[in-house]
Amino acid sequence: MSTAILSGKPLAGLIHREVQEQARSLELDGVRPVVAVVMATADESTRWYVRSIERAAERAGVGCRIIDLGHDATETELAGVLRDVSAEPSAHGIILQTPLPAGVRTDNLVGLIAPEKDIDGANPLSLGRLAVGQPAFAPATARSVVDILDHYQIPVAGKAVVVVGRSAVVGKPLSLLLLARDATVTVCHSRSGPLERHTKDADVVVVAAGRAGLLTGSQVSSRTVVVDVGTNVLSDGSLVGDVDQASVTGTAAGLTPVPGGVGSVTTALLLLHTVEAARRQFPSLPLAAGTAGAQVLEAAG
Ligand code: NAP
């Protein structure tokens, strides 16, 4: 069985080009799109990730303002910054980067992100809007799974799709996006029992559990397309997904790699959402065709 490797890089490249074009067109209209990243951690891999957003933004002509409050920031300080940036006209998109310092409740903060700037779908209002088919930004990771499937023309309508993981940032919004695309969605979690009971007959399996090697080749069939959302740093510093790539390669019909799969598309989509948010915050400017907002509307409708 030859397994198609579904790299995220070609799609990420296309999205980056679209962001560049939209950023240039916004600049002509006198608006420089800006994403603000609010962070408070010393975690090196997170800092590396934020720098990668900054570099990608720079290449695309999107401003990136990193507001780093340090690893001992309090919830009150973070709340104040989120309120300020939400009200600040020159910031069009906001990312609240996790992890946050011990004792800080993310739940108490995400609702402070202005919904029109909530480019990573963190505010519960965004999730609620997705659930009822109203316009909202989906979390970029969830959307990137759907966009990768679209890019490789893998149909989900009428198909059995299993999502492993039910977090508010990946599993739940992804299941809503897939449901809106007429997939028959099963959501698995830590109490679901043996995964193969659900995954063996699935057309598509998306794994977002944060457990290296969770899904193996014996748990899928030759018609299954596997999307690996997981990112796990091993003790030797290497990055692996949630899928045992060695055993799934050769068994499944398709597989996204880690790195170079979902993650590369996610960063590109954060920037796409930023330019779209910038355009929507200036109602006098025409909306660009085929933008993120249009896609989300379609996906959630
Ligand atoms: P999370 O909040 O920890 O949620 C993990 C989910 O997986 C939970 O619903 C949990 O079930 C479920 N789970 C854990 N062990 C399981 C098992 N043995 N069998 C079945 N389900 C299991 O994690 P997250 O924030 O959603 O992230 C998930 C993964 O995606 C992580 O590796 C993260 O690093 C990665 N991620 C990648 C990107 C990207 O752009 N590539 C972005 C975001 C996250 P319970 O609810 O029952 O606990």
PDB file of C-alpha atoms in Angstrom, residues 29 31 37 77 88 96 104 106-107 111 114 125 137 144 147 149 162 168 172 193 206 215 228 259-260 276 281 289 293:
ATOM      1  CA  ASP A  29      -5.949  51.732   0.945  1.00  0.00           C
ATOM      2  CA  VAL A  31      -4.141  50.316   6.237  1.00  0.00           C
ATOM      3  CA  VAL A  37       0.679  38.456  20.059  1.00  0.00           C
ATOM      4  CA  GLU A  77      -1.993  42.520  33.871  1.00  0.00           C
ATOM      5  CA  GLU A  88      -6.546  49.801  19.837  1.00  0.00           C
ATOM      6  CA  LEU A  96      -3.277  35.120  23.292  1.00  0.00           C
ATOM      7  CA  VAL A 104      -3.599  32.452  35.387  1.00  0.00           C
ATOM      8  CA  THR A 106      -7.016  31.244  30.289  1.00  0.00           C
ATOM      9  CA  ASP A 107     -10.817  30.913  30.521  1.00  0.00           C
ATOM     10  CA  GLY A 111     -13.513  36.408  26.412  1.00  0.00           C
ATOM     11  CA  ALA A 114     -12.652  41.561  20.730  1.00  0.00           C
ATOM     12  CA  LEU A 125     -18.292  33.742  21.344  1.00  0.00           C
ATOM     13  CA  PHE A 137     -12.926  33.074  12.721  1.00  0.00           C
ATOM     14  CA  SER A 144      -6.034  24.164   8.546  1.00  0.00           C
ATOM     15  CA  ASP A 147      -8.173  23.354   4.201  1.00  0.00           C
ATOM     16  CA  LEU A 149      -8.340  18.065   3.039  1.00  0.00           C
ATOM     17  CA  VAL A 162     -13.188  10.588  13.410  1.00  0.00           C
ATOM     18  CA  ALA A 168     -12.010  23.978  22.683  1.00  0.00           C
ATOM     19  CA  LYS A 172     -14.533  20.831  19.161  1.00  0.00           C
ATOM     20  CA  GLY A 193     -11.962   3.145  24.920  1.00  0.00           C
ATOM     21  CA  VAL A 206      -7.771  13.482  12.642  1.00  0.00           C
ATOM     22  CA  LEU A 215      -2.540   6.135  16.477  1.00  0.00           C
ATOM     23  CA  ASP A 228      -1.824  14.402  12.414  1.00  0.00           C
ATOM     24  CA  PRO A 259       6.663  18.701  10.959  1.00  0.00           C
ATOM     25  CA  GLY A 260       5.561  20.146   7.618  1.00  0.00           C
ATOM     26  CA  GLU A 276      -9.264  39.623   6.596  1.00  0.00           C
ATOM     27  CA  GLN A 281     -12.656  46.603  10.468  1.00  0.00           C
ATOM     28  CA  ALA A 289     -12.874  37.724  -3.082  1.00  0.00           C
ATOM     29  CA  GLY A 293     -14.145  35.283   6.270  1.00  0.00           C
TER      30      GLY A 293
END
